[in-house]
Amino acid sequence: MNNNIIILPIIIPMITAVLLIFFNKQEKVQKYLSAVSSVINIGISVFLVHYVHTNGIISLEVGDWKAPFGIVLVADMYAILLVLTANIIVFACLLFSYKIVDYHRSKFFYYSGVMFLLTGVSGAFLTGDLFNLFVFYEVMLMSSYFLIVHGNSKPQLRETIKYILVNVISSALFVISVAFLYAVTGTLNMADLSLRVAELGSSGIIAAISIMYLIVFGLKGAIFPLFFWMPGSYQAPPAAVTALFGALLTKVGVYSITRVFTLIFLQDIAFTHTFIAWLAVLTIIFGVIGAISFSDIKQIVIYNILTGVGVILFGVSTMTKSGLEGSVYYMIHDMIIKGLLFLLVGIVFSITGTTNLEKFSGLIKKYPTLGWMFFIAALALAGIPPLSGFIGKLKIVQGGFEQGEFVLAFAVLLSSLLVLYSVMKIFINGFWGEEKIPQVLETSQVKSLYVPAAFLLALSLFYGLGTEFISSYIKQAEQVLLSPDLYIEAVLKE
Amino acid sequence: MKKTGLKTNDLILQTITKIVLFIVIIFSFHLFFAGHNAPGGGFIGGLITSGAIVLLLIAFDVKTVKSILPINYVKVAAFGLLIAILSGIGSFLFGVPFLSHTHGHVHIPLLGDTHLATAVIFDLGVYFVVVGVTMTIIQTIGETE
């Protein structure tokens, strides 16, 4: 059987990125080429979601080498849903970039960088091999180094140095963790690892390695004691890039934690998963503290990423049917909504020239569309019932209660209130009140910026209102997470 | 280096470079083709080729080397990447998984029975990427003031 179609979401952005290097002087070619390839990619991802939905997990043995020996790419429902979401976010961010990024920057390979970032992200979601995961992490991180410094302003340079330093250290830790696990088990294929770790039973060394993986992926995904690099690094680059980072990069870390702790390290759940649960709740607490303490709208949204990561991880740590289902729901919602919020922040910035709440107010009179879009996005972020954030958080809290973790589950619930407060603060101080705008952009100029944001908002609305329609896909994703046998069988085909 | 205004005379360096350059490049080709059965391959081959060009840069100056080799190294890297990807995609045509490679014995008139593998095409891509990236780094740093 030939499942070459799995490689397409990785290979198409890669080819596009290479072709864009050849056409770096022609701005038109860059825009059309990247848009077309992005649309094709969305089409393929939708087809793959449908295909996996009907045929179950599919895997591709790259280079025709049998499973534990070669590299496998595995498309289970969770991975392929995330690939689809990532492609949609990239499409929206590309549309936004066309208006924001000028020729001077785009001729220095901006769109190639975005496409390589997408290559890394899709690869990290689809791979079934631990070292291959590392390689795709590096593809993703290298492009993110490039995108974060692209434009050459002073704060960008400063934050890039910090960002690279942290990520180089975490990558080295990743390699060390892979080496340890390889020394103990002798394999790198995730499905095979799962079997061998299960054979070893609960030994101390496996527990230690699992915590090392938690630290590594926690550094990438910004969980509680390891998030210190994020607020500064995400503040520096322009809005379109921050939207890509906020929606994709941390989520890859969270996805990796989910994958590793639902597939491989299952021997000592009482220790590892309780540990994750506590870290998740602390992440949430620090996230909301940051979000309510700042009066800079970009910082508020950045700290809300932390809260989102914490909520997803708490769902994973419960290891119950509803908890995992909720974390899948919340993951996709969080990617869309963070992309949307950063785009809205970008629009506000290009109107007012500042992101400081104390410097502007009363935007809603001149820009009512923007105001109400922000209002709906804020409600969706907090998880108000008909909107997209609701069902995920409901299921996660339900999972927490099923496990008897009442205190932690209540902390997750209470965090919603503070998240709502933090974004409503933006709405009340920035959009209401008397009109005070440092600089004014013509409404016609802003209108074209609304398109990508409106696209993501519509998607988020559909995700919230069409839960009925989506739930069968999510259930399938959750099944694989809950019973790793399905995954192992699909890969090793015994 | 102290600026004296006088042009330094590096006749010996330049003459030796002209001879050594070819030996280095041939050695890098040798390593490139040896990769399948002996130590070597696209990566080290590419590094040594760029080492040869760096030797040119040391013996002459950036402008001269640019007029000898009018190459845009960024495009060389992109071209290599394209070759590597296409060598993987070629497997689509034969209905086998991505990056499947094949090999066979082919009778070539002058060389006789030769063992050819499609993995060399992938390696050629790696070679170009390494040359392109190394030279881009060195030239960019060399040209900035």
mmCIF file of C-alpha atoms in Angstrom, chain B residues 27-138:
data_model
loop_
_atom_site.group_PDB
_atom_site.id
_atom_site.type_symbol
_atom_site.label_atom_id
_atom_site.label_comp_id
_atom_site.label_asym_id
_atom_site.label_seq_id
_atom_site.Cartn_x
_atom_site.Cartn_y
_atom_site.Cartn_z
ATOM 1 C CA PHE B 27 39.787 15.515 -4.038
ATOM 2 C CA SER B 28 36.369 16.885 -3.108
ATOM 3 C CA PHE B 29 34.821 15.215 -6.172
ATOM 4 C CA HIS B 30 36.553 11.992 -5.203
ATOM 5 C CA LEU B 31 35.105 12.177 -1.691
ATOM 6 C CA PHE B 32 31.682 12.980 -3.119
ATOM 7 C CA PHE B 33 31.604 9.893 -5.327
ATOM 8 C CA ALA B 34 33.282 7.655 -2.735
ATOM 9 C CA GLY B 35 30.423 8.298 -0.301
ATOM 10 C CA HIS B 36 28.469 5.148 -1.066
ATOM 11 C CA ASN B 37 31.135 2.609 -0.200
ATOM 12 C CA ALA B 38 33.781 4.527 1.728
ATOM 13 C CA PRO B 39 33.924 7.534 4.046
ATOM 14 C CA GLY B 40 32.822 10.676 2.219
ATOM 15 C CA GLY B 41 29.611 11.954 0.719
ATOM 16 C CA GLY B 42 27.812 15.139 -0.218
ATOM 17 C CA PHE B 43 28.411 17.001 3.012
ATOM 18 C CA ILE B 44 32.173 16.644 3.259
ATOM 19 C CA GLY B 45 32.531 16.946 -0.527
ATOM 20 C CA GLY B 46 30.649 20.233 -0.469
ATOM 21 C CA LEU B 47 32.693 21.535 2.457
ATOM 22 C CA ILE B 48 35.973 20.805 0.691
ATOM 23 C CA THR B 49 34.797 22.416 -2.541
ATOM 24 C CA SER B 50 33.896 25.529 -0.625
ATOM 25 C CA GLY B 51 37.265 25.229 1.116
ATOM 26 C CA ALA B 52 38.860 25.494 -2.323
ATOM 27 C CA ILE B 53 36.849 28.615 -3.121
ATOM 28 C CA VAL B 54 37.809 30.094 0.254
ATOM 29 C CA LEU B 55 41.448 29.502 -0.667
ATOM 30 C CA LEU B 56 40.789 31.560 -3.802
ATOM 31 C CA LEU B 57 39.236 34.262 -1.639
ATOM 32 C CA ILE B 58 42.318 34.350 0.578
ATOM 33 C CA ALA B 59 44.804 34.495 -2.286
ATOM 34 C CA PHE B 60 42.824 37.027 -4.314
ATOM 35 C CA ASP B 61 40.107 39.430 -3.221
ATOM 36 C CA VAL B 62 36.337 39.204 -3.196
ATOM 37 C CA LYS B 63 35.924 41.167 -6.434
ATOM 38 C CA THR B 64 38.316 38.986 -8.437
ATOM 39 C CA VAL B 65 36.733 35.783 -7.201
ATOM 40 C CA LYS B 66 33.307 37.160 -8.092
ATOM 41 C CA SER B 67 34.479 37.850 -11.628
ATOM 42 C CA ILE B 68 35.968 34.328 -11.916
ATOM 43 C CA LEU B 69 32.918 32.615 -10.439
ATOM 44 C CA PRO B 70 29.902 34.839 -11.065
ATOM 45 C CA ILE B 71 27.610 32.648 -8.986
ATOM 46 C CA ASN B 72 24.725 33.607 -6.707
ATOM 47 C CA TYR B 73 25.350 31.157 -3.894
ATOM 48 C CA VAL B 74 21.908 31.604 -2.333
ATOM 49 C CA LYS B 75 20.436 30.231 -5.542
ATOM 50 C CA VAL B 76 22.969 27.396 -5.511
ATOM 51 C CA ALA B 77 21.690 26.348 -2.086
ATOM 52 C CA ALA B 78 18.081 26.601 -3.242
ATOM 53 C CA PHE B 79 18.933 24.622 -6.392
ATOM 54 C CA GLY B 80 20.503 21.867 -4.281
ATOM 55 C CA LEU B 81 17.450 21.731 -2.057
ATOM 56 C CA LEU B 82 15.254 21.428 -5.127
ATOM 57 C CA ILE B 83 17.335 18.524 -6.461
ATOM 58 C CA ALA B 84 17.139 16.724 -3.119
ATOM 59 C CA ILE B 85 13.369 17.137 -2.901
ATOM 60 C CA LEU B 86 12.820 16.116 -6.523
ATOM 61 C CA SER B 87 14.942 12.985 -6.041
ATOM 62 C CA GLY B 88 12.508 12.049 -3.287
ATOM 63 C CA ILE B 89 9.437 12.939 -5.308
ATOM 64 C CA GLY B 90 10.690 10.858 -8.235
ATOM 65 C CA SER B 91 9.554 7.827 -6.268
ATOM 66 C CA PHE B 92 5.943 9.037 -6.653
ATOM 67 C CA LEU B 93 6.115 8.131 -10.334
ATOM 68 C CA PHE B 94 6.934 4.530 -9.553
ATOM 69 C CA GLY B 95 4.253 4.177 -6.901
ATOM 70 C CA VAL B 96 6.647 3.582 -4.015
ATOM 71 C CA PRO B 97 6.933 5.577 -0.766
ATOM 72 C CA PHE B 98 8.644 8.970 -0.707
ATOM 73 C CA LEU B 99 12.455 8.920 -0.800
ATOM 74 C CA SER B 100 12.654 5.262 -1.928
ATOM 75 C CA HIS B 101 15.926 4.859 -3.760
ATOM 76 C CA THR B 102 17.075 2.241 -6.187
ATOM 77 C CA HIS B 103 20.358 1.151 -7.727
ATOM 78 C CA GLY B 104 21.604 -1.038 -10.518
ATOM 79 C CA HIS B 105 24.559 -2.056 -12.672
ATOM 80 C CA VAL B 106 24.803 -0.156 -15.920
ATOM 81 C CA HIS B 107 27.280 -0.721 -18.738
ATOM 82 C CA ILE B 108 28.812 2.617 -19.669
ATOM 83 C CA PRO B 109 31.126 2.631 -22.752
ATOM 84 C CA LEU B 110 34.329 3.993 -21.233
ATOM 85 C CA LEU B 111 33.959 3.013 -17.609
ATOM 86 C CA GLY B 112 32.582 -0.482 -18.149
ATOM 87 C CA ASP B 113 30.236 -2.090 -15.663
ATOM 88 C CA THR B 114 29.303 0.677 -13.232
ATOM 89 C CA HIS B 115 27.214 0.510 -10.082
ATOM 90 C CA LEU B 116 24.825 3.478 -10.161
ATOM 91 C CA ALA B 117 22.481 4.471 -7.324
ATOM 92 C CA THR B 118 19.799 7.148 -7.348
ATOM 93 C CA ALA B 119 20.906 8.096 -3.837
ATOM 94 C CA VAL B 120 23.718 9.991 -5.575
ATOM 95 C CA ILE B 121 21.166 12.468 -6.902
ATOM 96 C CA PHE B 122 20.077 13.205 -3.351
ATOM 97 C CA ASP B 123 23.710 13.562 -2.365
ATOM 98 C CA LEU B 124 24.270 15.969 -5.236
ATOM 99 C CA GLY B 125 21.520 18.108 -3.717
ATOM 100 C CA VAL B 126 23.269 18.003 -0.344
ATOM 101 C CA TYR B 127 26.533 18.944 -2.059
ATOM 102 C CA PHE B 128 25.029 22.044 -3.653
ATOM 103 C CA VAL B 129 23.288 23.093 -0.444
ATOM 104 C CA VAL B 130 26.529 22.841 1.530
ATOM 105 C CA VAL B 131 28.537 24.781 -1.070
ATOM 106 C CA GLY B 132 25.800 27.396 -1.346
ATOM 107 C CA VAL B 133 25.319 27.895 2.375
ATOM 108 C CA THR B 134 29.020 27.946 3.269
ATOM 109 C CA MET B 135 29.895 30.407 0.540
ATOM 110 C CA THR B 136 26.906 32.620 1.341
ATOM 111 C CA ILE B 137 27.988 32.825 4.972
ATOM 112 C CA ILE B 138 31.622 33.557 4.167
#
